Amino acid sequence: MMKKTIVIFALLLGVLNFLWFPSQVIAFSNVIWPGPMPDDPIKIYVEDGSLTEINYFISSTGATSGIRYRTTFYYITLRDTAGNPIATFQFKPSLTAPPPGETIIDMYTVTAQDLLDAGFSESSLLMSNFKSISLSATIEIYNANTGDVLETFGDKSSTPTTIYPVIDQKAGSIGFGSKDIQDMKTRYASLDQFIPPPPPPPPPPPPNISEDISGHWTWYEYSGAYYERTWMTVTIPEPEVVKAGQGTSVIVTTYYENNNPSAWNGSRYSTGIRGVNIDGPLTDDWKAYKSFNTQATDDMVLVDTEVAYENYYEQTYQKTFVFVSPDGNVSTWTEYFYVGYNVPVVRQTWIIPYARFDSNGWTRHQTPPSDIDNRYVFGGLNRWYFGFDIPDNQQFDLKFSSHGGVTGRLGNVITQQITIMGSPYDDLVVRTVDPRNPFPGGVSPEWQGFEAFITDLTDWYYESEIRYQRKLEQWRNQKPLQLLSNFFYKIFFSNS
């Protein structure tokens, strides 16, 4: 990813030769600027975190009196985040003075290659090696007729705070006007004029990132593509080891961003993640699953959406225009085009569909079941369930897949594995219960409201005992002759 940043300092410079050490001369190129002094007289270009080019403009006006000032040296100091000097570039003007009262403007260009040819190291041009730039100068006030130097002030350590009062006092007492005094002050840049440090490297993208072109842009002679991308995370199943007959829950989070401005309507993307599917086994009928590998695919349930912002493939383009009117007036302006700044990132949270159990088995729903009565209909949890008859150590995959984007091809797939171990039957305690008094020690909390499940079995439980008592009463009420008659009748005639 290529980034081009332009950092502008409003400094007026008289510069021809740069020197890392006074003996090193840097090559440059210059042209006569046809218009007035630009509002931004020095521009520093940075590409991929390294200083690549310096453009600066110089305004020179010929003197009209014998008492004049001149800049003998300029100093550009690179400073760290604490403001401490790292290195100082010293340079001196070598311009030919224009005729008295006449002003000319030169634009000078120093490239990274010029700096390297002069002996600079590549590391010295890295923006990561310095935080700010300060400008200072040494100025002489002299008598052009005699050559005598009347005053000297300023050095590489001078700052606006320390040097401005000196300029006002010394230049003012000699008779310089406000225009000349202001011109002297422009040789000193405030120490708080920082060059932004290079942005930290972006965090590594998730391993399952999916990206596609979402459009194209054209701006003057520049053109390029917009991009959309998505990625997804899936929590570890809870629980990861499941008992037969029980279920597990998983949360899926999807992320989507698109640096095409037309895709964002102010609150949401017109193109984004349209849905997430879960694919899993149907094991209620274990024999059928073993024979046919029965599977189900369901839509996950969207429960939350959040929006954050980040720079996504950020790029800045600029174009400077110069217009000369018929009467010779020159105007300049600069336009900028930005790609990939403050791009919305939509984060969505998805859960497994709501479970419902009735006499027909387990079904999955996008909303909580409204007919759960805890007697004939159960469920309500967001879980994927497994059959009661699955033996231990069986493993199953739950596959989660997202889909969406401009073309619909964007999406991710993540699979989580579940292991079956144990059964709810392992936790059952079997004991004999008298349905007429099933809770002699009081009803425990888990059975409150469900006592009828046991008490309604009273007649069934005691049916054999009641029938025996009735037969016994019949025998007791019959005479001996009748009992013998019935006995022989059953022996000789009941099977005939």
CSV table of C-alpha atoms in Angstrom, one decimal:
chain,number,residue,atom,x,y,z
A,1,MET,CA,0.0,0.0,0.0
A,2,MET,CA,1.5,3.3,-1.1
A,3,LYS,CA,0.8,6.5,0.8
A,4,LYS,CA,1.9,10.0,-0.1
A,5,THR,CA,1.7,12.7,2.6
A,6,ILE,CA,2.4,16.4,2.1
A,7,VAL,CA,3.6,18.4,5.1
A,8,ILE,CA,3.5,22.1,4.8
A,9,PHE,CA,5.5,24.7,6.7
A,10,ALA,CA,4.7,28.4,6.2
A,11,LEU,CA,8.4,29.5,6.1
A,12,LEU,CA,10.1,32.1,3.9
A,13,LEU,CA,13.5,30.8,3.0
A,14,GLY,CA,16.5,32.1,1.1
A,15,VAL,CA,18.1,28.8,0.2
A,16,LEU,CA,20.4,27.6,-2.5
A,17,ASN,CA,22.9,25.1,-1.0
A,18,PHE,CA,22.1,22.5,1.7
A,19,LEU,CA,25.0,21.1,3.7
A,20,TRP,CA,25.0,18.3,6.2
A,21,PHE,CA,28.5,19.4,6.9
A,22,PRO,CA,29.6,22.8,5.5
A,23,SER,CA,31.8,21.1,3.0
A,24,GLN,CA,29.0,19.0,1.4
A,25,VAL,CA,27.0,20.7,-1.4
A,26,ILE,CA,23.6,19.3,-2.4
A,27,ALA,CA,22.5,19.4,-6.0
A,28,PHE,CA,19.1,21.1,-6.8
A,29,SER,CA,17.0,22.4,-9.6
A,30,ASN,CA,15.1,25.7,-9.8
A,31,VAL,CA,12.7,27.5,-12.0
A,32,ILE,CA,11.4,31.1,-12.0
A,33,TRP,CA,7.9,31.1,-10.4
A,34,PRO,CA,5.6,33.3,-12.5
A,35,GLY,CA,3.2,34.4,-9.7
A,36,PRO,CA,3.2,35.8,-6.2
A,37,MET,CA,4.7,34.1,-3.2
A,38,PRO,CA,2.6,31.0,-2.5
A,39,ASP,CA,0.8,30.7,0.8
A,40,ASP,CA,2.8,27.6,1.5
A,41,PRO,CA,6.3,28.4,0.6
A,42,ILE,CA,7.9,25.1,1.6
A,43,LYS,CA,6.6,21.6,1.1
A,44,ILE,CA,8.0,18.4,2.3
A,45,TYR,CA,6.9,15.2,0.6
A,46,VAL,CA,6.9,11.8,2.4
A,47,GLU,CA,6.4,8.5,0.7
A,48,ASP,CA,6.3,5.2,2.5
A,49,GLY,CA,7.7,6.8,5.7
A,50,SER,CA,10.7,8.4,4.0
A,51,LEU,CA,11.5,12.0,3.0
A,52,THR,CA,11.5,12.0,-0.8
A,53,GLU,CA,11.5,15.7,-1.9
A,54,ILE,CA,11.6,19.3,-0.7
A,55,ASN,CA,10.1,22.1,-2.7
A,56,TYR,CA,10.7,25.7,-1.5
A,57,PHE,CA,10.1,29.2,-2.8
A,58,ILE,CA,12.4,32.2,-2.3
A,59,SER,CA,11.4,35.8,-2.5
A,60,SER,CA,14.3,38.2,-3.1
A,61,THR,CA,13.9,42.0,-3.3
A,62,GLY,CA,16.7,44.4,-4.2
A,63,ALA,CA,17.8,46.8,-1.4
A,64,THR,CA,17.1,50.6,-1.8
A,65,SER,CA,19.2,51.9,1.1
A,66,GLY,CA,22.7,51.5,2.4
A,67,ILE,CA,21.8,49.8,5.7
A,68,ARG,CA,20.8,46.3,4.8
A,69,TYR,CA,20.4,42.8,6.3
A,70,ARG,CA,21.5,39.5,5.0
A,71,THR,CA,21.1,35.8,6.1
A,72,THR,CA,24.5,34.3,6.4
A,73,PHE,CA,23.3,30.8,7.5
A,74,TYR,CA,20.1,28.8,7.9
A,75,TYR,CA,19.8,25.8,10.2
A,76,ILE,CA,17.2,23.1,10.0
A,77,THR,CA,17.2,20.9,13.1
A,78,LEU,CA,15.6,17.5,13.4
A,79,ARG,CA,14.3,16.8,16.9
A,80,ASP,CA,12.9,13.8,18.7
A,81,THR,CA,9.6,13.5,20.6
A,82,ALA,CA,11.2,15.2,23.6
A,83,GLY,CA,12.4,18.2,21.5
A,84,ASN,CA,16.1,17.2,21.7
A,85,PRO,CA,18.2,17.8,18.6
A,86,ILE,CA,19.1,14.7,16.6
A,87,ALA,CA,20.8,16.4,13.6
A,88,THR,CA,21.2,19.9,12.2
A,89,PHE,CA,21.3,20.7,8.5
A,90,GLN,CA,23.3,23.9,7.8
A,91,PHE,CA,22.9,25.8,4.5
A,92,LYS,CA,23.6,29.3,3.2
A,93,PRO,CA,22.1,31.5,0.5
A,94,SER,CA,24.1,32.1,-2.6
A,95,LEU,CA,21.5,34.0,-4.7
A,96,THR,CA,22.4,36.9,-6.9
A,97,ALA,CA,20.7,40.0,-5.5
A,98,PRO,CA,18.0,41.4,-7.8
A,99,PRO,CA,18.1,45.1,-8.9
A,100,PRO,CA,17.0,47.7,-6.3
A,101,GLY,CA,13.3,47.4,-5.6
A,102,GLU,CA,12.7,44.4,-7.9
A,103,THR,CA,11.3,41.1,-6.5
A,104,ILE,CA,11.8,37.7,-8.1
A,105,ILE,CA,10.6,34.3,-6.8
A,106,ASP,CA,12.5,31.1,-7.4
A,107,MET,CA,11.1,27.6,-6.8
A,108,TYR,CA,13.8,25.1,-5.8
A,109,THR,CA,13.6,21.3,-5.6
A,110,VAL,CA,15.8,18.9,-3.7
A,111,THR,CA,15.1,15.2,-4.2
A,112,ALA,CA,16.0,12.3,-2.1
A,113,GLN,CA,18.5,11.2,-4.7
A,114,ASP,CA,20.2,14.7,-4.4
A,115,LEU,CA,20.4,14.1,-0.6
A,116,LEU,CA,21.9,10.6,-1.1
A,117,ASP,CA,24.4,11.8,-3.7
A,118,ALA,CA,25.6,14.4,-1.2
A,119,GLY,CA,26.4,11.8,1.4
A,120,PHE,CA,23.2,11.5,3.4
A,121,SER,CA,22.3,8.0,4.6
A,122,GLU,CA,19.0,6.4,3.8
A,123,SER,CA,18.2,6.1,7.5
A,124,SER,CA,18.6,9.8,8.0
A,125,LEU,CA,15.6,10.4,5.6
A,126,LEU,CA,13.3,8.1,7.5
A,127,MET,CA,10.4,9.9,9.2
A,128,SER,CA,10.5,7.5,12.0
A,129,ASN,CA,13.9,8.8,13.0
A,130,PHE,CA,12.6,12.3,13.8
A,131,LYS,CA,9.5,13.9,15.1
A,132,SER,CA,9.7,17.7,14.4
A,133,ILE,CA,11.6,20.2,12.3
A,134,SER,CA,12.7,23.7,13.6
A,135,LEU,CA,14.2,26.5,11.4
A,136,SER,CA,16.6,29.2,12.6
A,137,ALA,CA,19.2,31.5,11.1
A,138,THR,CA,22.1,33.9,11.6
A,139,ILE,CA,21.3,37.4,10.4
A,140,GLU,CA,23.7,40.3,9.9
A,141,ILE,CA,22.8,44.0,9.6
A,142,TYR,CA,25.5,45.8,7.7
A,143,ASN,CA,26.4,49.0,6.0
A,144,ALA,CA,26.6,48.3,2.2
A,145,ASN,CA,28.7,51.4,1.6
A,146,THR,CA,31.5,50.6,4.1
A,147,GLY,CA,31.0,46.8,4.6
A,148,ASP,CA,30.8,47.2,8.4
A,149,VAL,CA,28.7,44.7,10.3
A,150,LEU,CA,26.5,46.6,12.7
A,151,GLU,CA,24.6,43.7,14.4
A,152,THR,CA,24.6,39.9,14.3
A,153,PHE,CA,22.0,37.7,15.9
A,154,GLY,CA,20.6,34.2,15.8
A,155,ASP,CA,22.1,30.7,15.6
A,156,LYS,CA,21.1,27.1,15.3
A,157,SER,CA,19.6,27.1,18.8
A,158,SER,CA,17.4,30.2,18.3
A,159,THR,CA,13.6,29.8,18.6
A,160,PRO,CA,10.8,32.3,18.0
A,161,THR,CA,10.4,32.7,21.7
A,162,THR,CA,14.0,33.8,22.2
A,163,ILE,CA,14.8,35.6,18.9
A,164,TYR,CA,11.7,37.7,18.3
A,165,PRO,CA,12.4,40.2,21.1
A,166,VAL,CA,16.0,40.5,19.9
A,167,ILE,CA,15.0,41.3,16.3
A,168,ASP,CA,12.4,43.9,17.5
A,169,GLN,CA,15.0,45.6,19.6
A,170,LYS,CA,18.1,45.5,17.4
A,171,ALA,CA,16.5,45.9,13.9
A,172,GLY,CA,14.0,48.5,15.2
A,173,SER,CA,16.6,50.6,16.9
A,174,ILE,CA,18.6,50.8,13.6
A,175,GLY,CA,15.6,52.0,11.7
A,176,PHE,CA,14.2,48.9,9.9
A,177,GLY,CA,10.4,49.0,9.2
A,178,SER,CA,7.8,46.4,10.1
A,179,LYS,CA,7.9,44.7,6.7
A,180,ASP,CA,11.7,44.0,7.0
A,181,ILE,CA,11.3,43.0,10.7
A,182,GLN,CA,8.6,40.5,9.8
A,183,ASP,CA,10.7,39.1,6.9
A,184,MET,CA,13.6,38.5,9.4
A,185,LYS,CA,11.2,36.7,11.8
A,186,THR,CA,10.1,34.3,9.1
A,187,ARG,CA,13.6,32.7,9.2
A,188,TYR,CA,12.6,31.1,12.5
A,189,ALA,CA,9.9,28.4,12.7
A,190,SER,CA,8.1,27.5,15.9
A,191,LEU,CA,9.4,24.3,17.6
A,192,ASP,CA,5.8,23.1,17.8
A,193,GLN,CA,5.4,22.8,14.1
A,194,PHE,CA,5.7,19.0,14.0
A,195,ILE,CA,5.9,16.7,11.1
A,196,PRO,CA,3.3,14.0,11.9
A,197,PRO,CA,5.1,10.7,12.6
A,198,PRO,CA,4.5,7.8,10.2
A,199,PRO,CA,1.3,5.9,11.2
A,200,PRO,CA,2.0,2.7,13.1
A,201,PRO,CA,1.7,-0.4,10.9
A,202,PRO,CA,-1.8,-1.8,10.8
A,203,PRO,CA,-2.5,-4.9,12.8
A,204,PRO,CA,-2.1,-8.1,10.8
A,205,PRO,CA,-5.4,-8.9,9.2
A,206,PRO,CA,-7.3,-12.0,10.4
A,207,PRO,CA,-6.2,-15.2,8.7
A,208,ASN,CA,-9.7,-15.6,7.1
A,209,ILE,CA,-10.0,-12.1,5.5
A,210,SER,CA,-11.9,-11.9,2.3
A,211,GLU,CA,-11.5,-8.9,-0.1
A,212,ASP,CA,-12.9,-7.8,-3.4
A,213,ILE,CA,-13.1,-4.7,-5.7
A,214,SER,CA,-16.2,-2.7,-4.9
A,215,GLY,CA,-15.9,0.0,-7.5
A,216,HIS,CA,-13.5,2.4,-9.4
A,217,TRP,CA,-12.7,6.1,-9.1
A,218,THR,CA,-11.1,8.7,-11.4
A,219,TRP,CA,-9.8,12.1,-10.4
A,220,TYR,CA,-8.1,14.2,-13.1
A,221,GLU,CA,-5.3,12.0,-14.4
A,222,TYR,CA,-5.4,9.7,-11.3
A,223,SER,CA,-7.6,6.5,-11.1
A,224,GLY,CA,-7.8,3.4,-8.9
A,225,ALA,CA,-10.1,0.9,-7.3
A,226,TYR,CA,-12.3,0.9,-4.2
A,227,TYR,CA,-12.2,-2.2,-2.1
A,228,GLU,CA,-14.4,-4.1,0.4
A,229,ARG,CA,-13.4,-6.7,2.8
A,230,THR,CA,-14.8,-8.8,5.6
A,231,TRP,CA,-13.5,-11.2,8.3
A,232,MET,CA,-15.1,-13.3,10.9
A,233,THR,CA,-14.4,-14.8,14.4
A,234,VAL,CA,-16.1,-17.7,16.1
A,235,THR,CA,-16.0,-18.3,19.9
A,236,ILE,CA,-14.9,-21.7,21.2
A,237,PRO,CA,-18.1,-23.8,21.7
A,238,GLU,CA,-19.5,-23.7,25.2
A,239,PRO,CA,-19.2,-26.5,26.1
A,240,GLU,CA,-16.7,-28.0,23.7
A,241,VAL,CA,-17.2,-31.5,25.1
A,242,VAL,CA,-21.0,-32.2,25.1
A,243,LYS,CA,-23.0,-34.9,26.7
A,244,ALA,CA,-25.3,-36.9,24.4
A,245,GLY,CA,-28.8,-35.3,24.5
A,246,GLN,CA,-27.4,-31.8,25.3
A,247,GLY,CA,-26.4,-28.8,23.2
A,248,THR,CA,-23.6,-26.2,22.8
A,249,SER,CA,-23.7,-22.5,22.1
A,250,VAL,CA,-21.4,-20.4,19.8
A,251,ILE,CA,-21.2,-16.6,19.1
A,252,VAL,CA,-20.1,-15.5,15.6
A,253,THR,CA,-18.8,-11.9,15.0
A,254,THR,CA,-18.5,-10.6,11.4
A,255,TYR,CA,-16.7,-7.4,10.3
A,256,TYR,CA,-17.3,-5.5,7.0
A,257,GLU,CA,-15.8,-2.4,5.6
A,258,ASN,CA,-15.9,-0.7,2.1
A,259,ASN,CA,-13.9,2.4,1.2
A,260,ASN,CA,-16.3,3.2,-1.6
A,261,PRO,CA,-18.2,6.3,-0.2
A,262,SER,CA,-21.3,5.5,-2.3
A,263,ALA,CA,-21.7,2.2,-0.4
A,264,TRP,CA,-22.4,4.0,2.9
A,265,ASN,CA,-25.7,5.9,3.3
A,266,GLY,CA,-24.9,7.6,6.6
A,267,SER,CA,-25.9,4.9,8.9
A,268,ARG,CA,-25.4,1.5,7.2
A,269,TYR,CA,-23.9,-0.1,4.1
A,270,SER,CA,-26.0,-0.8,1.1
A,271,THR,CA,-23.6,-3.7,0.6
A,272,GLY,CA,-22.4,-5.8,3.5
A,273,ILE,CA,-22.8,-9.1,5.2
A,274,ARG,CA,-26.2,-10.4,4.4
A,275,GLY,CA,-26.2,-13.4,6.6
A,276,VAL,CA,-24.4,-16.2,8.4
A,277,ASN,CA,-25.3,-19.8,8.1
A,278,ILE,CA,-24.6,-22.7,10.5
A,279,ASP,CA,-24.3,-26.3,9.1
A,280,GLY,CA,-24.5,-29.1,11.6
A,281,PRO,CA,-25.5,-32.7,12.1
A,282,LEU,CA,-29.0,-34.0,12.9
A,283,THR,CA,-28.5,-36.8,15.4
A,284,ASP,CA,-31.8,-37.2,17.1
A,285,ASP,CA,-32.2,-40.5,15.2
A,286,TRP,CA,-28.7,-41.9,15.6
A,287,LYS,CA,-29.3,-44.9,13.3
A,288,ALA,CA,-30.6,-42.6,10.5
A,289,TYR,CA,-27.6,-40.3,10.9
A,290,LYS,CA,-25.1,-43.2,10.6
A,291,SER,CA,-26.9,-44.4,7.5
A,292,PHE,CA,-27.5,-41.1,5.7
A,293,ASN,CA,-25.3,-38.5,7.5
A,294,THR,CA,-28.3,-36.2,8.0
A,295,GLN,CA,-27.4,-32.5,8.1
A,296,ALA,CA,-29.2,-29.2,8.5
A,297,THR,CA,-28.4,-25.6,7.4
A,298,ASP,CA,-30.0,-22.7,9.3
A,299,ASP,CA,-29.6,-18.9,9.4
A,300,MET,CA,-27.9,-17.5,12.4
A,301,VAL,CA,-29.7,-14.9,14.4
A,302,LEU,CA,-28.4,-11.3,14.2
A,303,VAL,CA,-28.5,-9.8,17.7
A,304,ASP,CA,-26.2,-6.7,17.6
A,305,THR,CA,-24.6,-4.2,15.2
A,306,GLU,CA,-21.9,-1.7,16.0
A,307,VAL,CA,-20.0,0.8,13.8
A,308,ALA,CA,-16.4,2.0,14.3
A,309,TYR,CA,-14.0,3.8,12.0
A,310,GLU,CA,-10.6,3.2,10.6
A,311,ASN,CA,-8.4,4.2,7.7
A,312,TYR,CA,-8.6,1.5,5.0
A,313,TYR,CA,-6.1,1.7,2.1
A,314,GLU,CA,-5.7,5.4,2.9
A,315,GLN,CA,-4.3,7.5,0.0
A,316,THR,CA,-4.1,11.2,-0.6
A,317,TYR,CA,-3.8,12.8,-4.0
A,318,GLN,CA,-3.2,16.5,-4.7
A,319,LYS,CA,-3.1,18.7,-7.8
A,320,THR,CA,-1.8,22.3,-7.8
A,321,PHE,CA,-3.2,24.7,-10.4
A,322,VAL,CA,-1.7,28.0,-11.7
A,323,PHE,CA,-3.8,30.6,-13.5
A,324,VAL,CA,-2.4,33.7,-15.2
A,325,SER,CA,-5.1,36.3,-16.0
A,326,PRO,CA,-4.9,38.5,-19.1
A,327,ASP,CA,-3.6,41.4,-17.0
A,328,GLY,CA,-0.7,39.2,-15.7
A,329,ASN,CA,-2.0,38.4,-12.2
A,330,VAL,CA,-1.1,34.9,-11.1
A,331,SER,CA,-3.2,32.8,-8.7
A,332,THR,CA,-2.6,29.3,-7.5
A,333,TRP,CA,-4.7,26.8,-5.6
A,334,THR,CA,-4.4,23.2,-4.6
A,335,GLU,CA,-7.1,20.5,-4.7
A,336,TYR,CA,-7.0,17.2,-2.7
A,337,PHE,CA,-8.6,13.8,-3.2
A,338,TYR,CA,-8.8,11.3,-0.4
A,339,VAL,CA,-9.4,7.6,-0.6
A,340,GLY,CA,-9.9,5.3,2.4
A,341,TYR,CA,-10.1,7.8,5.3
A,342,ASN,CA,-12.6,7.3,8.2
A,343,VAL,CA,-14.1,4.2,6.7
A,344,PRO,CA,-17.0,2.7,8.7
A,345,VAL,CA,-16.3,-0.8,10.0
A,346,VAL,CA,-19.6,-2.6,10.8
A,347,ARG,CA,-19.3,-5.3,13.5
A,348,GLN,CA,-22.3,-7.7,13.8
A,349,THR,CA,-22.9,-10.4,16.4
A,350,TRP,CA,-24.8,-13.6,15.5
A,351,ILE,CA,-26.1,-16.5,17.6
A,352,ILE,CA,-27.4,-20.0,16.9
A,353,PRO,CA,-31.2,-20.1,16.3
A,354,TYR,CA,-33.6,-20.6,19.2
A,355,ALA,CA,-34.4,-24.3,19.9
A,356,ARG,CA,-38.0,-25.7,20.2
A,357,PHE,CA,-38.8,-29.3,21.3
A,358,ASP,CA,-42.2,-30.9,21.0
A,359,SER,CA,-43.6,-34.4,20.1
A,360,ASN,CA,-42.2,-34.0,16.6
A,361,GLY,CA,-38.6,-33.4,17.8
A,362,TRP,CA,-36.2,-30.4,17.6
A,363,THR,CA,-36.8,-27.4,15.4
A,364,ARG,CA,-34.9,-24.1,15.1
A,365,HIS,CA,-36.3,-20.6,14.9
A,366,GLN,CA,-35.2,-17.0,14.4
A,367,THR,CA,-37.3,-15.7,17.4
A,368,PRO,CA,-37.8,-17.3,20.8
A,369,PRO,CA,-40.7,-19.8,20.7
A,370,SER,CA,-43.9,-18.2,22.2
A,371,ASP,CA,-45.7,-21.4,23.0
A,372,ILE,CA,-43.3,-23.0,25.5
A,373,ASP,CA,-45.4,-24.5,28.3
A,374,ASN,CA,-42.7,-26.7,30.0
A,375,ARG,CA,-45.1,-29.6,29.7
A,376,TYR,CA,-45.5,-30.5,26.1
A,377,VAL,CA,-43.3,-27.8,24.4
A,378,PHE,CA,-39.7,-27.1,25.6
A,379,GLY,CA,-36.7,-25.0,24.5
A,380,GLY,CA,-35.9,-21.4,24.1
A,381,LEU,CA,-32.0,-21.6,24.2
A,382,ASN,CA,-29.7,-20.7,21.4
A,383,ARG,CA,-28.0,-24.1,21.2
A,384,TRP,CA,-27.2,-26.8,18.7
A,385,TYR,CA,-28.4,-30.1,20.2
A,386,PHE,CA,-27.2,-33.7,19.8
A,387,GLY,CA,-29.1,-37.0,20.2
A,388,PHE,CA,-29.4,-39.1,23.3
A,389,ASP,CA,-28.1,-42.3,21.7
A,390,ILE,CA,-24.7,-41.0,20.5
A,391,PRO,CA,-21.8,-43.1,21.9
A,392,ASP,CA,-18.8,-41.5,23.6
A,393,ASN,CA,-15.9,-40.0,21.6
A,394,GLN,CA,-17.9,-39.2,18.5
A,395,GLN,CA,-16.8,-35.9,16.9
A,396,PHE,CA,-19.0,-33.5,14.9
A,397,ASP,CA,-18.3,-30.3,12.9
A,398,LEU,CA,-20.3,-27.1,13.1
A,399,LYS,CA,-19.5,-25.0,10.1
A,400,PHE,CA,-20.2,-21.2,10.0
A,401,SER,CA,-20.2,-19.3,6.8
A,402,SER,CA,-20.9,-15.6,6.1
A,403,HIS,CA,-21.9,-14.2,2.7
A,404,GLY,CA,-22.4,-10.7,1.2
A,405,GLY,CA,-20.6,-7.9,-0.6
A,406,VAL,CA,-21.2,-6.1,-3.8
A,407,THR,CA,-21.1,-9.3,-5.9
A,408,GLY,CA,-22.2,-11.7,-3.2
A,409,ARG,CA,-18.8,-13.5,-3.5
A,410,LEU,CA,-17.5,-12.0,-0.2
A,411,GLY,CA,-17.5,-14.2,2.8
A,412,ASN,CA,-15.7,-16.5,5.3
A,413,VAL,CA,-15.9,-20.0,6.6
A,414,ILE,CA,-14.9,-21.3,10.0
A,415,THR,CA,-15.4,-24.8,11.5
A,416,GLN,CA,-15.6,-25.7,15.1
A,417,GLN,CA,-15.5,-29.3,16.4
A,418,ILE,CA,-17.6,-30.9,19.1
A,419,THR,CA,-16.9,-34.1,21.0
A,420,ILE,CA,-19.5,-36.3,22.7
A,421,MET,CA,-18.7,-37.7,26.1
A,422,GLY,CA,-21.1,-39.0,28.6
A,423,SER,CA,-24.9,-38.9,28.9
A,424,PRO,CA,-27.5,-37.1,31.0
A,425,TYR,CA,-28.5,-40.5,32.3
A,426,ASP,CA,-25.2,-40.6,34.1
A,427,ASP,CA,-26.5,-37.9,36.4
A,428,LEU,CA,-29.9,-39.6,37.2
A,429,VAL,CA,-30.5,-41.1,40.6
A,430,VAL,CA,-33.2,-43.8,40.5
A,431,ARG,CA,-35.3,-44.4,43.6
A,432,THR,CA,-38.8,-45.7,44.3
A,433,VAL,CA,-41.4,-43.0,44.8
A,434,ASP,CA,-44.9,-43.3,46.3
A,435,PRO,CA,-47.0,-41.1,44.0
A,436,ARG,CA,-49.4,-40.4,46.8
A,437,ASN,CA,-46.6,-38.7,48.7
A,438,PRO,CA,-43.6,-38.2,46.4
A,439,PHE,CA,-41.9,-35.5,48.4
A,440,PRO,CA,-42.1,-36.5,52.1
A,441,GLY,CA,-39.3,-34.1,52.9
A,442,GLY,CA,-40.8,-31.2,50.9
A,443,VAL,CA,-40.8,-30.3,47.3
A,444,SER,CA,-37.3,-29.3,46.0
A,445,PRO,CA,-37.1,-26.2,43.8
A,446,GLU,CA,-36.5,-28.0,40.5
A,447,TRP,CA,-39.8,-30.0,41.0
A,448,GLN,CA,-42.0,-27.1,42.1
A,449,GLY,CA,-44.8,-26.7,39.7
A,450,PHE,CA,-44.2,-30.2,38.2
A,451,GLU,CA,-45.6,-32.4,41.1
A,452,ALA,CA,-48.5,-33.5,38.9
A,453,PHE,CA,-46.1,-35.4,36.7
A,454,ILE,CA,-45.8,-37.9,39.6
A,455,THR,CA,-49.1,-37.6,41.5
A,456,ASP,CA,-51.1,-38.2,38.3
A,457,LEU,CA,-49.5,-41.7,38.2
A,458,THR,CA,-51.2,-42.8,41.4
A,459,ASP,CA,-54.0,-44.9,39.8
A,460,TRP,CA,-51.6,-46.5,37.4
A,461,TYR,CA,-49.1,-47.3,40.1
A,462,TYR,CA,-51.6,-49.0,42.4
A,463,GLU,CA,-53.7,-50.7,39.7
A,464,SER,CA,-52.4,-54.3,40.3
A,465,GLU,CA,-52.9,-54.0,44.0
A,466,ILE,CA,-56.5,-52.8,43.7
A,467,ARG,CA,-57.4,-55.6,41.3
A,468,TYR,CA,-55.9,-58.2,43.8
A,469,GLN,CA,-58.0,-56.8,46.6
A,470,ARG,CA,-61.1,-56.9,44.6
A,471,LYS,CA,-60.6,-60.7,43.7
A,472,LEU,CA,-59.8,-61.5,47.3
A,473,GLU,CA,-63.1,-59.9,48.4
A,474,GLN,CA,-65.0,-61.9,45.8
A,475,TRP,CA,-63.6,-65.2,47.1
A,476,ARG,CA,-64.3,-64.3,50.7
A,477,ASN,CA,-68.0,-63.5,49.9
A,478,GLN,CA,-68.7,-66.8,48.0
A,479,LYS,CA,-70.0,-70.1,49.7
A,480,PRO,CA,-67.7,-73.3,49.6
A,481,LEU,CA,-70.0,-75.1,47.1
A,482,GLN,CA,-69.9,-72.2,44.7
A,483,LEU,CA,-66.1,-72.0,45.0
A,484,LEU,CA,-65.8,-75.7,44.2
A,485,SER,CA,-68.2,-75.4,41.3
A,486,ASN,CA,-66.2,-72.5,39.9
A,487,PHE,CA,-63.0,-74.3,40.3
A,488,PHE,CA,-64.1,-77.4,38.4
A,489,TYR,CA,-65.7,-75.3,35.8
A,490,LYS,CA,-62.5,-73.5,35.0
A,491,ILE,CA,-60.6,-76.8,34.8
A,492,PHE,CA,-63.0,-78.7,32.4
A,493,PHE,CA,-64.8,-76.0,30.4
A,494,SER,CA,-62.8,-72.8,30.3
A,495,ASN,CA,-60.5,-74.0,27.5
A,496,SER,CA,-63.1,-75.9,25.5
